[in-house]
Coordinates of C-alpha atoms in Angstrom, one line a residue:
Chain A
M1 CA 24.1 122.3 -42.0
A2 CA 22.8 125.0 -43.9
E3 CA 21.2 124.1 -47.0
D4 CA 23.4 126.2 -48.9
A5 CA 26.5 125.2 -47.7
G6 CA 28.2 128.3 -49.6
Q7 CA 26.4 130.6 -47.3
M8 CA 28.3 129.4 -44.2
R9 CA 31.8 129.0 -45.9
V10 CA 34.4 131.6 -44.8
A11 CA 37.8 132.2 -46.1
A12 CA 40.6 135.0 -46.0
G13 CA 44.1 134.5 -46.5
R14 CA 45.0 130.8 -46.3
L15 CA 42.5 130.2 -44.2
E16 CA 39.4 128.4 -45.4
F17 CA 36.6 126.9 -43.2
K18 CA 33.1 125.4 -44.2
S19 CA 31.4 126.7 -41.2
P20 CA 32.2 129.8 -39.0
V21 CA 31.6 127.8 -35.9
L22 CA 35.0 126.2 -34.5
L23 CA 35.3 124.4 -31.2
A24 CA 37.7 126.2 -28.9
S25 CA 40.7 124.5 -27.5
G26 CA 40.3 123.4 -24.0
C27 CA 36.5 123.1 -24.4
A28 CA 36.0 120.1 -26.7
S29 CA 38.9 117.6 -25.5
F30 CA 39.7 115.9 -28.8
G31 CA 36.0 115.8 -29.8
E32 CA 35.1 112.7 -28.4
P33 CA 32.6 114.4 -25.6
F34 CA 30.4 115.6 -28.6
E35 CA 30.3 112.3 -30.8
D36 CA 26.9 111.9 -29.3
F37 CA 25.5 115.1 -29.9
F38 CA 26.6 116.1 -33.3
K39 CA 28.9 115.1 -36.3
L40 CA 32.5 116.8 -35.8
T41 CA 32.6 117.3 -39.6
E42 CA 29.7 119.9 -39.5
V43 CA 32.0 122.6 -37.7
G44 CA 34.5 124.3 -39.3
A45 CA 37.4 123.0 -37.1
L46 CA 38.0 121.4 -33.9
I47 CA 40.8 123.0 -32.3
T48 CA 42.2 120.3 -29.8
K49 CA 43.1 120.5 -26.3
A50 CA 46.7 121.9 -25.9
I51 CA 49.4 119.3 -26.8
T52 CA 52.4 119.4 -25.0
R53 CA 55.8 117.5 -25.6
E54 CA 55.4 115.3 -22.5
P55 CA 52.1 114.2 -20.9
R56 CA 51.1 116.4 -18.0
A57 CA 48.7 115.7 -15.5
G58 CA 47.4 119.2 -14.9
N59 CA 46.4 121.0 -11.8
E60 CA 45.2 119.7 -8.6
P61 CA 41.4 120.2 -8.0
V62 CA 39.6 122.5 -7.5
R63 CA 40.0 123.2 -11.1
I64 CA 36.7 125.2 -11.9
C65 CA 34.0 127.5 -10.4
E66 CA 31.1 129.4 -11.5
T67 CA 31.1 133.3 -11.5
P68 CA 28.5 135.5 -12.8
G69 CA 27.8 134.9 -16.5
G70 CA 30.8 132.6 -16.6
M71 CA 33.5 130.5 -14.9
L72 CA 37.0 130.5 -14.0
N73 CA 39.3 127.3 -14.7
A74 CA 42.7 126.6 -13.7
I75 CA 43.1 123.2 -15.6
G76 CA 46.6 123.5 -16.0
L77 CA 47.2 121.8 -19.6
H78 CA 46.2 118.3 -18.5
N79 CA 47.0 116.2 -21.9
P80 CA 48.6 112.9 -22.9
G81 CA 51.4 114.4 -24.4
V82 CA 52.4 114.7 -28.2
E83 CA 53.1 111.1 -28.8
E84 CA 49.7 109.7 -27.6
F85 CA 47.9 112.3 -29.3
A86 CA 49.8 111.3 -32.6
T87 CA 49.3 107.6 -32.3
E88 CA 46.0 107.1 -30.4
L89 CA 43.7 110.1 -30.9
L90 CA 44.4 111.9 -34.2
P91 CA 44.0 108.9 -36.3
K92 CA 40.6 108.8 -35.1
L93 CA 39.9 112.2 -36.0
R94 CA 41.6 112.0 -39.4
E95 CA 39.3 108.9 -40.4
A96 CA 36.2 110.7 -39.5
G97 CA 37.4 113.5 -41.7
V98 CA 37.5 116.4 -38.9
T99 CA 39.2 119.5 -39.9
V100 CA 41.7 119.4 -37.0
I101 CA 43.9 122.4 -35.5
V102 CA 46.1 121.3 -33.1
N103 CA 46.7 123.6 -30.0
V104 CA 50.4 123.7 -29.0
A105 CA 51.7 124.7 -25.8
G106 CA 55.0 124.6 -24.0
H107 CA 57.7 126.2 -21.6
S108 CA 60.4 126.9 -24.0
E109 CA 60.9 127.5 -27.6
D110 CA 62.1 124.0 -27.9
D111 CA 58.9 122.6 -26.5
Y112 CA 57.0 124.2 -29.1
I113 CA 59.5 123.2 -32.2
Q114 CA 59.4 119.8 -31.0
V115 CA 55.8 119.4 -30.8
L116 CA 55.4 120.9 -34.1
R117 CA 58.3 118.8 -35.9
R118 CA 56.6 115.8 -34.5
L119 CA 53.1 116.5 -36.0
R120 CA 53.8 118.5 -39.0
D121 CA 53.9 115.7 -41.2
E122 CA 51.1 113.7 -39.8
P123 CA 48.2 113.7 -42.2
G124 CA 44.8 115.1 -41.2
I125 CA 46.4 118.1 -39.4
Y126 CA 45.4 121.4 -41.1
G127 CA 47.3 123.8 -38.8
F128 CA 48.2 124.8 -35.3
E129 CA 47.1 127.0 -32.8
L130 CA 50.0 128.5 -30.7
N131 CA 48.9 128.6 -27.3
L132 CA 51.4 131.3 -25.9
S133 CA 49.0 132.6 -23.5
C134 CA 48.0 129.7 -20.8
P135 CA 47.1 131.7 -17.6
N136 CA 46.9 128.8 -15.6
V137 CA 50.6 127.2 -15.3
D138 CA 53.8 128.8 -14.1
G139 CA 55.6 130.7 -16.6
G140 CA 52.8 130.2 -19.1
M141 CA 52.5 133.9 -20.1
M142 CA 55.8 135.0 -21.0
F143 CA 55.6 134.5 -25.0
A144 CA 52.2 135.9 -25.0
T145 CA 53.1 139.3 -23.1
D146 CA 56.8 139.9 -24.4
P147 CA 56.9 141.3 -28.0
V148 CA 60.1 139.9 -28.6
L149 CA 59.6 136.5 -27.3
F150 CA 56.4 136.2 -29.1
G151 CA 58.0 137.5 -32.6
R152 CA 60.7 135.0 -32.2
I153 CA 58.7 132.0 -31.5
C154 CA 56.2 132.9 -34.5
E155 CA 59.2 133.1 -36.6
K156 CA 60.6 129.7 -35.5
A157 CA 57.5 128.0 -36.0
R158 CA 56.9 129.2 -39.3
A159 CA 60.6 127.9 -40.1
V160 CA 59.3 124.4 -39.0
T161 CA 56.0 124.0 -40.9
E162 CA 53.8 125.4 -44.0
L163 CA 50.6 124.4 -42.3
W164 CA 48.4 127.0 -40.6
L165 CA 49.9 128.8 -37.8
I166 CA 47.6 130.8 -35.6
P167 CA 48.9 132.4 -32.3
K168 CA 46.5 132.6 -29.7
L169 CA 46.7 136.4 -27.9
S170 CA 46.2 136.6 -24.5
P171 CA 44.5 139.6 -22.8
A172 CA 47.3 139.9 -20.2
A173 CA 49.0 141.5 -22.7
G174 CA 47.0 144.5 -22.8
E175 CA 46.4 146.2 -26.4
L176 CA 46.5 143.3 -28.7
A177 CA 46.8 145.1 -32.1
P178 CA 50.7 145.2 -31.6
Y179 CA 50.9 141.4 -31.2
A180 CA 48.7 141.0 -34.4
Q181 CA 51.1 143.2 -36.3
I182 CA 53.9 141.1 -35.1
A183 CA 52.2 138.0 -36.1
D184 CA 51.6 139.4 -39.5
G185 CA 55.0 140.3 -40.1
A186 CA 56.2 136.6 -39.0
G187 CA 54.0 135.2 -41.6
M188 CA 51.2 134.0 -39.4
D189 CA 48.2 132.6 -41.0
G190 CA 45.8 134.3 -38.5
V191 CA 45.5 135.2 -34.7
T192 CA 43.0 133.9 -32.1
V193 CA 41.6 136.8 -30.1
S194 CA 41.7 136.0 -27.4
N195 CA 42.1 133.5 -24.2
T196 CA 40.8 133.4 -20.8
H197 CA 41.2 136.6 -18.9
P198 CA 43.3 136.3 -15.5
A199 CA 40.8 136.7 -13.1
M200 CA 40.1 135.5 -9.2
A201 CA 37.4 134.1 -7.1
L202 CA 37.5 134.2 -3.2
D203 CA 35.4 132.5 -0.6
W204 CA 34.6 135.5 1.6
R205 CA 34.7 133.6 5.0
T206 CA 37.9 132.0 4.4
G207 CA 39.8 134.2 2.0
R208 CA 40.8 131.3 0.2
S209 CA 40.8 131.0 -3.8
R210 CA 37.8 129.1 -4.7
L211 CA 40.4 127.0 -7.2
S212 CA 43.4 125.3 -6.1
R213 CA 45.5 127.8 -7.6
P214 CA 45.2 131.6 -6.5
S215 CA 43.7 132.6 -9.9
G216 CA 42.4 131.2 -13.1
G217 CA 41.1 132.2 -16.6
L218 CA 37.7 133.8 -16.9
S219 CA 35.5 132.7 -19.6
G220 CA 31.9 132.7 -20.9
P221 CA 29.4 135.4 -21.9
A222 CA 30.9 137.7 -19.3
V223 CA 34.0 138.3 -21.5
K224 CA 32.0 138.8 -24.8
P225 CA 32.2 142.6 -24.9
L226 CA 35.8 142.3 -24.1
T227 CA 36.8 139.8 -27.0
L228 CA 34.3 141.9 -29.3
Y229 CA 36.4 145.0 -28.7
N230 CA 39.8 143.4 -29.0
V231 CA 38.7 141.7 -32.3
W232 CA 37.4 144.9 -33.7
Q233 CA 40.8 146.8 -32.5
V234 CA 43.0 143.7 -34.0
A235 CA 40.6 144.1 -37.4
Q236 CA 41.4 148.0 -37.7
T237 CA 45.0 147.7 -37.3
V238 CA 45.8 144.8 -39.4
P239 CA 42.9 144.4 -41.7
E240 CA 44.4 141.7 -43.7
L241 CA 45.2 139.2 -40.9
P242 CA 42.6 136.8 -40.5
I243 CA 40.9 136.6 -36.8
L244 CA 39.5 133.6 -34.9
A245 CA 37.3 135.2 -32.2
S246 CA 37.3 133.4 -29.0
G247 CA 35.7 134.4 -25.7
G248 CA 32.1 134.6 -25.0
C249 CA 30.2 133.5 -28.1
S250 CA 27.2 131.7 -26.9
E251 CA 24.3 132.2 -29.7
A252 CA 23.9 132.5 -33.6
C253 CA 23.8 136.3 -33.2
D254 CA 27.0 136.4 -31.2
V255 CA 28.7 134.8 -34.3
I256 CA 27.5 137.5 -36.4
E257 CA 28.6 140.3 -34.0
F258 CA 32.1 138.8 -34.1
V259 CA 32.4 138.9 -37.8
R260 CA 31.2 142.3 -38.1
A261 CA 33.8 143.3 -35.8
G262 CA 36.4 141.8 -38.0
A263 CA 36.3 137.9 -37.3
L264 CA 36.7 135.3 -39.9
A265 CA 35.1 132.6 -37.7
V266 CA 34.4 132.4 -34.1
Q267 CA 35.4 129.6 -31.6
L268 CA 32.5 128.3 -29.0
G269 CA 34.2 127.6 -25.9
T270 CA 32.2 127.4 -22.4
I271 CA 28.9 127.4 -24.1
L272 CA 29.6 123.9 -25.0
F273 CA 29.6 122.7 -21.3
H274 CA 26.2 124.4 -20.9
D275 CA 24.6 122.9 -24.3
P276 CA 26.5 120.2 -26.0
L277 CA 23.9 120.7 -28.9
R278 CA 24.8 124.7 -29.4
P279 CA 27.1 124.1 -32.5
R280 CA 23.9 122.4 -34.2
R281 CA 21.6 125.2 -33.1
I282 CA 23.8 127.9 -34.1
H283 CA 24.2 126.1 -37.8
E284 CA 20.4 126.0 -37.8
E285 CA 19.8 129.6 -36.9
L286 CA 22.6 131.5 -38.8
P287 CA 21.0 131.6 -42.3
A288 CA 17.9 133.4 -41.2
L289 CA 20.1 135.6 -39.3
I290 CA 22.5 136.4 -42.5
A291 CA 19.3 137.0 -44.6
E292 CA 18.0 139.4 -42.1
C293 CA 21.4 141.2 -42.2
G294 CA 20.6 141.7 -46.1
A295 CA 23.7 139.5 -47.0
S296 CA 23.8 136.1 -48.8
T297 CA 26.9 134.8 -47.1
L298 CA 28.5 135.3 -43.9
N299 CA 31.6 136.2 -45.3
E300 CA 29.9 139.5 -46.9
L301 CA 29.4 141.0 -43.4
R302 CA 33.0 140.8 -42.0
G303 CA 34.0 143.8 -41.0
R304 CA 30.7 145.6 -41.9
I305 CA 29.7 147.7 -38.6
G306 CA 27.6 150.5 -38.6
Chain B
M1 CA 45.1 95.8 -5.2
S2 CA 42.0 95.0 -6.9
S3 CA 41.9 94.4 -10.7
L4 CA 39.3 96.7 -11.5
P5 CA 40.2 99.0 -14.3
V6 CA 40.2 102.6 -13.2
R7 CA 38.1 103.2 -16.4
N8 CA 34.9 101.2 -16.5
Q9 CA 34.1 100.1 -19.9
R10 CA 30.7 100.2 -19.7
A11 CA 30.9 104.0 -20.1
V12 CA 32.6 103.5 -23.0
I13 CA 30.5 100.9 -24.6
E14 CA 27.5 102.9 -24.0
S15 CA 28.4 106.4 -24.9
A16 CA 26.4 106.6 -28.0
A17 CA 23.2 106.6 -25.8
V18 CA 23.7 109.6 -24.1
K19 CA 21.1 112.6 -25.1
A20 CA 20.6 116.1 -24.4
L21 CA 17.1 116.5 -23.7
S22 CA 15.3 119.6 -23.0
E23 CA 11.9 118.3 -22.0
L24 CA 12.2 116.0 -18.9
T25 CA 8.8 116.7 -17.4
V26 CA 8.8 117.2 -13.7
T27 CA 6.0 114.6 -12.3
V28 CA 7.1 114.7 -8.5
N29 CA 9.1 117.0 -6.4
R30 CA 8.5 116.4 -2.9
S31 CA 10.2 116.6 0.6
L32 CA 11.2 113.6 2.3
G33 CA 12.2 115.4 5.5
G34 CA 15.8 116.9 6.7
G35 CA 16.2 118.7 3.7
L36 CA 16.1 115.6 1.5
R37 CA 13.7 115.5 -1.7
L38 CA 12.7 113.2 -4.3
L39 CA 12.3 114.5 -7.8
T40 CA 10.8 112.3 -10.6
L41 CA 11.4 113.1 -14.1
K42 CA 9.4 111.7 -17.3
V43 CA 11.5 111.1 -20.4
P44 CA 9.8 112.2 -23.6
S45 CA 8.3 108.9 -25.1
E46 CA 10.3 109.0 -28.3
D47 CA 13.4 109.4 -26.0
A48 CA 12.8 106.4 -23.7
S49 CA 15.1 104.4 -24.9
V50 CA 17.7 106.4 -22.8
L51 CA 16.2 104.6 -19.9
E52 CA 17.7 101.4 -20.8
H53 CA 21.1 102.8 -20.3
V54 CA 20.6 104.2 -17.0
H55 CA 22.6 102.0 -14.2
A56 CA 23.5 102.4 -10.7
G57 CA 26.2 104.7 -10.4
R58 CA 25.8 106.7 -13.7
F59 CA 24.3 110.2 -13.4
V60 CA 22.4 113.1 -15.2
M61 CA 23.6 116.5 -15.3
L62 CA 20.5 118.6 -14.9
R63 CA 19.7 122.3 -15.1
C64 CA 18.1 123.4 -11.9
D65 CA 17.0 127.1 -13.0
E66 CA 16.3 127.7 -16.6
A67 CA 16.6 131.4 -15.8
E68 CA 20.4 130.9 -15.2
P69 CA 21.7 129.4 -18.4
F70 CA 25.5 129.9 -17.5
K71 CA 24.8 128.2 -14.1
F72 CA 26.5 124.8 -14.5
R73 CA 24.3 122.0 -14.6
R74 CA 24.4 119.8 -11.6
P75 CA 25.1 116.1 -11.2
F76 CA 22.6 113.6 -9.8
S77 CA 23.0 109.9 -9.4
F78 CA 19.7 107.9 -10.2
A79 CA 17.9 106.5 -7.6
S80 CA 15.6 104.5 -9.4
V81 CA 14.3 104.0 -12.8
N82 CA 11.0 103.0 -14.3
A83 CA 11.3 102.0 -17.5
Q84 CA 7.5 101.2 -18.2
A85 CA 6.6 104.6 -16.8
G86 CA 9.4 106.3 -18.6
T87 CA 10.5 108.0 -15.5
F88 CA 13.8 108.0 -13.3
D89 CA 14.2 109.2 -9.6
I90 CA 16.5 111.7 -8.1
Y91 CA 17.1 111.5 -4.5
Y92 CA 18.6 115.1 -3.6
K93 CA 19.6 117.3 -0.8
V94 CA 18.8 121.0 -0.7
V95 CA 22.4 122.3 0.0
G96 CA 23.2 125.3 -2.5
D97 CA 21.4 127.9 -4.6
Q98 CA 21.0 125.5 -7.5
T99 CA 19.1 122.8 -5.3
R100 CA 17.1 125.5 -3.7
K101 CA 16.1 126.7 -7.3
L102 CA 15.2 123.0 -7.9
A103 CA 13.1 122.4 -4.7
D104 CA 10.8 125.1 -5.8
I105 CA 10.1 123.6 -9.2
A106 CA 6.5 122.6 -9.6
P107 CA 5.2 119.6 -11.3
G108 CA 4.6 120.0 -14.8
T109 CA 7.7 122.0 -15.4
H110 CA 10.1 121.0 -18.1
L111 CA 14.0 120.6 -17.1
S112 CA 17.0 120.1 -19.3
G113 CA 19.3 117.3 -18.6
V114 CA 22.2 115.4 -20.3
L115 CA 21.9 111.6 -19.4
P116 CA 23.1 109.1 -18.8
L117 CA 26.7 109.7 -18.1
G118 CA 29.6 108.1 -16.6
S119 CA 30.2 104.7 -15.7
G120 CA 28.2 102.4 -13.3
F121 CA 28.9 99.9 -10.5
T122 CA 30.0 96.5 -11.5
I123 CA 28.0 93.7 -10.5
P124 CA 29.9 91.0 -8.4
P125 CA 30.3 87.6 -9.4
P126 CA 27.5 85.2 -8.3
D127 CA 27.7 83.9 -4.9
T128 CA 29.6 86.8 -4.1
P129 CA 28.5 89.0 -1.1
A130 CA 27.7 92.4 -1.5
I131 CA 27.4 95.2 1.1
L132 CA 26.5 98.7 0.4
I133 CA 27.8 101.7 2.6
G134 CA 25.9 104.9 2.2
G135 CA 26.5 108.4 4.0
G136 CA 23.4 110.8 4.0
V137 CA 22.4 111.7 0.1
G138 CA 25.2 109.3 -1.0
V139 CA 22.8 106.5 -0.5
A140 CA 21.2 107.3 -3.9
P141 CA 23.0 105.4 -6.4
L142 CA 23.2 102.3 -3.8
L143 CA 19.4 102.3 -3.9
L144 CA 19.4 101.7 -7.3
L145 CA 22.4 99.2 -7.2
A146 CA 20.3 97.4 -4.6
T147 CA 17.4 97.2 -7.1
E148 CA 19.8 95.6 -10.0
L149 CA 21.6 93.2 -7.6
V150 CA 18.1 91.7 -6.7
A151 CA 16.8 91.8 -10.3
A152 CA 20.2 90.1 -11.1
G153 CA 19.1 87.2 -8.8
R154 CA 21.2 88.2 -5.6
P155 CA 20.1 88.1 -2.1
R156 CA 18.8 91.6 -0.7
P157 CA 21.8 93.5 0.2
R158 CA 23.0 94.8 3.6
L159 CA 23.0 98.6 3.5
L160 CA 25.0 100.4 6.2
F161 CA 23.3 103.8 6.4
G162 CA 24.3 106.7 8.3
G163 CA 23.6 110.2 8.8
R164 CA 24.0 112.8 11.5
T165 CA 20.6 112.6 12.8
S166 CA 17.5 110.4 12.2
T167 CA 15.9 112.8 9.7
D168 CA 19.0 112.3 7.4
L169 CA 18.1 108.8 6.8
T170 CA 14.4 109.0 5.3
L171 CA 13.7 105.4 6.1
E172 CA 10.3 105.6 4.9
Y173 CA 11.6 106.3 1.5
V174 CA 14.6 103.8 1.7
S175 CA 12.1 101.1 2.9
G176 CA 10.6 101.2 -0.5
F177 CA 13.8 99.2 -1.8
P178 CA 15.2 95.8 -1.7
V179 CA 17.9 96.5 1.3
E180 CA 18.6 95.2 4.7
V181 CA 18.8 98.5 6.3
H182 CA 21.3 98.9 9.3
P183 CA 21.2 102.5 10.2
A184 CA 23.6 104.5 12.1
T185 CA 23.5 108.3 13.3
D186 CA 26.2 110.5 15.0
D187 CA 23.7 111.6 17.6
G188 CA 22.2 108.2 18.3
S189 CA 18.8 109.3 17.7
H190 CA 18.2 106.3 15.4
G191 CA 20.2 103.0 15.1
F192 CA 24.0 102.6 15.9
H193 CA 25.4 105.5 17.8
G194 CA 28.2 106.3 15.6
N195 CA 29.0 106.6 11.9
V196 CA 28.7 103.9 9.3
V197 CA 32.6 103.1 9.3
E198 CA 32.2 102.2 12.9
L199 CA 29.2 100.4 12.0
A200 CA 31.1 98.5 9.6
A201 CA 34.0 97.6 11.9
L202 CA 31.6 96.5 14.8
E203 CA 29.3 94.2 12.5
G204 CA 32.5 92.9 10.6
V205 CA 32.8 92.5 7.1
A206 CA 33.5 89.1 5.4
K207 CA 36.9 88.7 3.6
D208 CA 35.4 88.1 0.2
V209 CA 32.9 90.9 0.1
Y210 CA 32.4 93.3 -2.6
V211 CA 31.8 96.7 -1.0
Y212 CA 29.9 99.6 -2.8
A213 CA 29.8 103.1 -1.1
C214 CA 28.8 106.7 -1.8
G215 CA 29.1 109.5 0.7
P216 CA 31.3 112.2 2.1
V217 CA 35.1 112.1 1.5
P218 CA 35.9 111.5 5.3
M219 CA 33.7 108.5 5.2
L220 CA 35.1 107.0 1.9
K221 CA 38.5 107.6 3.5
S222 CA 38.3 106.0 6.6
L223 CA 36.5 103.0 4.6
V224 CA 39.7 102.3 2.9
E225 CA 41.7 102.3 6.1
M226 CA 39.1 100.0 7.8
L227 CA 38.3 97.5 5.2
P228 CA 41.8 96.3 3.9
Q229 CA 40.2 92.7 3.4
A230 CA 37.6 93.6 1.2
V231 CA 37.9 92.0 -2.4
S232 CA 36.8 95.4 -3.9
I233 CA 35.6 98.8 -2.9
E234 CA 33.9 100.7 -5.5
A235 CA 32.7 104.4 -4.7
S236 CA 30.8 106.9 -6.6
L237 CA 32.6 110.1 -6.4
E238 CA 31.3 113.7 -6.6
E239 CA 32.9 116.7 -7.9
V240 CA 32.4 120.0 -9.3
M241 CA 31.6 119.6 -13.3
A242 CA 30.7 122.2 -15.9
C243 CA 29.8 119.8 -18.5
G244 CA 29.5 116.0 -17.3
I245 CA 30.9 114.7 -20.5
G246 CA 34.7 114.9 -20.4
A247 CA 34.9 118.1 -22.2
C248 CA 36.1 120.7 -19.5
Y249 CA 38.4 118.3 -17.4
G250 CA 37.3 120.4 -14.2
C251 CA 36.5 117.1 -12.3
A252 CA 39.8 115.8 -11.7
V253 CA 40.8 113.4 -8.9
R254 CA 44.1 112.2 -8.1
T255 CA 44.9 108.4 -8.7
D256 CA 47.6 106.2 -7.9
G257 CA 48.8 106.4 -11.7
L258 CA 51.6 108.1 -13.4
G259 CA 51.9 111.0 -15.7
A260 CA 48.8 112.1 -17.2
E261 CA 47.3 109.1 -15.5
S262 CA 47.7 110.3 -12.1
M263 CA 44.5 112.5 -12.9
R264 CA 41.3 111.0 -13.7
L265 CA 38.1 112.8 -14.8
V266 CA 34.9 111.9 -12.4
C267 CA 32.5 112.4 -15.1
R268 CA 34.4 110.4 -17.9
D269 CA 36.5 107.8 -16.0
G270 CA 34.0 107.5 -13.2
P271 CA 32.1 108.5 -11.1
V272 CA 32.5 104.9 -9.9
F273 CA 36.1 104.0 -9.1
D274 CA 38.1 101.3 -7.4
L275 CA 38.4 103.6 -4.1
R276 CA 41.8 102.1 -3.7
Q277 CA 43.2 103.7 -6.7
I278 CA 41.9 107.4 -5.8
R279 CA 43.9 109.7 -3.6
L280 CA 41.0 111.4 -1.8
E281 CA 41.7 115.2 -0.9
E282 CA 39.5 116.6 2.0

């Protein structure tokens, strides 16, 4: 951690993190894979693997494959369900003092509402990231690509809980700024920009998908310029709405780029698979880079582009 | 059905010993013939305690090409460990771009690795016979298992070792381990003419035996069908992994469990599983 913790603290609206480095949903399980590598209390927040109303086994293998500068995944929301999360997994995170944001996924409005209702009074949860854009399950896209459904689920979620609500926008929706405007209007506390990009990988000999499904979601450094553009565009359109950047952040300098484009904080995803020590390294490197930018805190650099 | 839990507790107990080390020094990287190679890596002395937690069946995620930091690390079983020298050995086959890169790495080079990961094989109760069945490069974790069995005071186990042809068997290398090798080749160029499963059927496998296996999926599937009498069939499975630490959920295998339990992660819940609880897909 930085010697001066205030240098790393970021805050906007109702959101506040002691570090701009967050662990992205689906890339850190429930924190346990990283206990050997860094303290989960060092990062700004752990965003859990998507939680659904019922347990889900996820997709058949093959679920992942390498692509240039990134990877495709089609995991399919493999998770133990809300009840086991609440009774088995959350207590450990709560005792450890981890800032937990629960990623919530479902197939219907009712699925989301039931999960939020089950968890809203559980101590230790700071907020919810609404996973409205899982590209790897049938029908998983509808809330993220239909402005009316998107707005309605945001409003319904708001009526259930006062904890942070952060819908995760999907690149499949095209221009994301309109969705950010809707989220802002529905009283969301921020938006995550964005999710994996719908993508394919084929075996040229057989013509078969390299995943068990025809397509998956692209992540990793390959998508960083796309994320940067979307963050910038959303920040230009809805400057008061906090943005969590997600997609391609790998280095400390990437964190600064995303913050300069308008993000409040940055989620680390695929890079965690390549280097489980990376959050700690980014924490070590950031202070010098912030100083090099002529700032005393990262928060000062938000939205500052040349 | 065996009573072995799908998740091996050893992995859970020892998880605190996992380390990501950026300076594993290559001391040996030599051909054993037939595209098979031996890689010896030295652990920095300050991290040497990590080797105390290396057991047969556990694995290391190695970055094979430092110039390609966004390629997945590759999982490799431990074939042997030398705590005094601070080294461990990987027995690997050149099969794709990353193992080709690995084959080109000169001694003295540093590689980064995360280790030791996953569960190990369980040691059978005293006076219970063990038989090891390996196909090709899958013999690697069985060699360390044989070493551990003998260190635990058990007799040298029988190793049924199969390959397509004699060069797949690297018999000179395998002769350095405490195993009674029974070779089999598909083309009959060495030992039994046929595959290891046929050899197991021919030799007979006693009713109370513990079977340990590693090899291609068709071999493992046949084993389950051919050895209904074995007390236990533990196998080390292989699957594409992005992380090796239970974060990506990429390395799923289907089990006979229900609900979310019907999928297990090879890296976290294995790679050693009770083979009868796994539904193998080819």
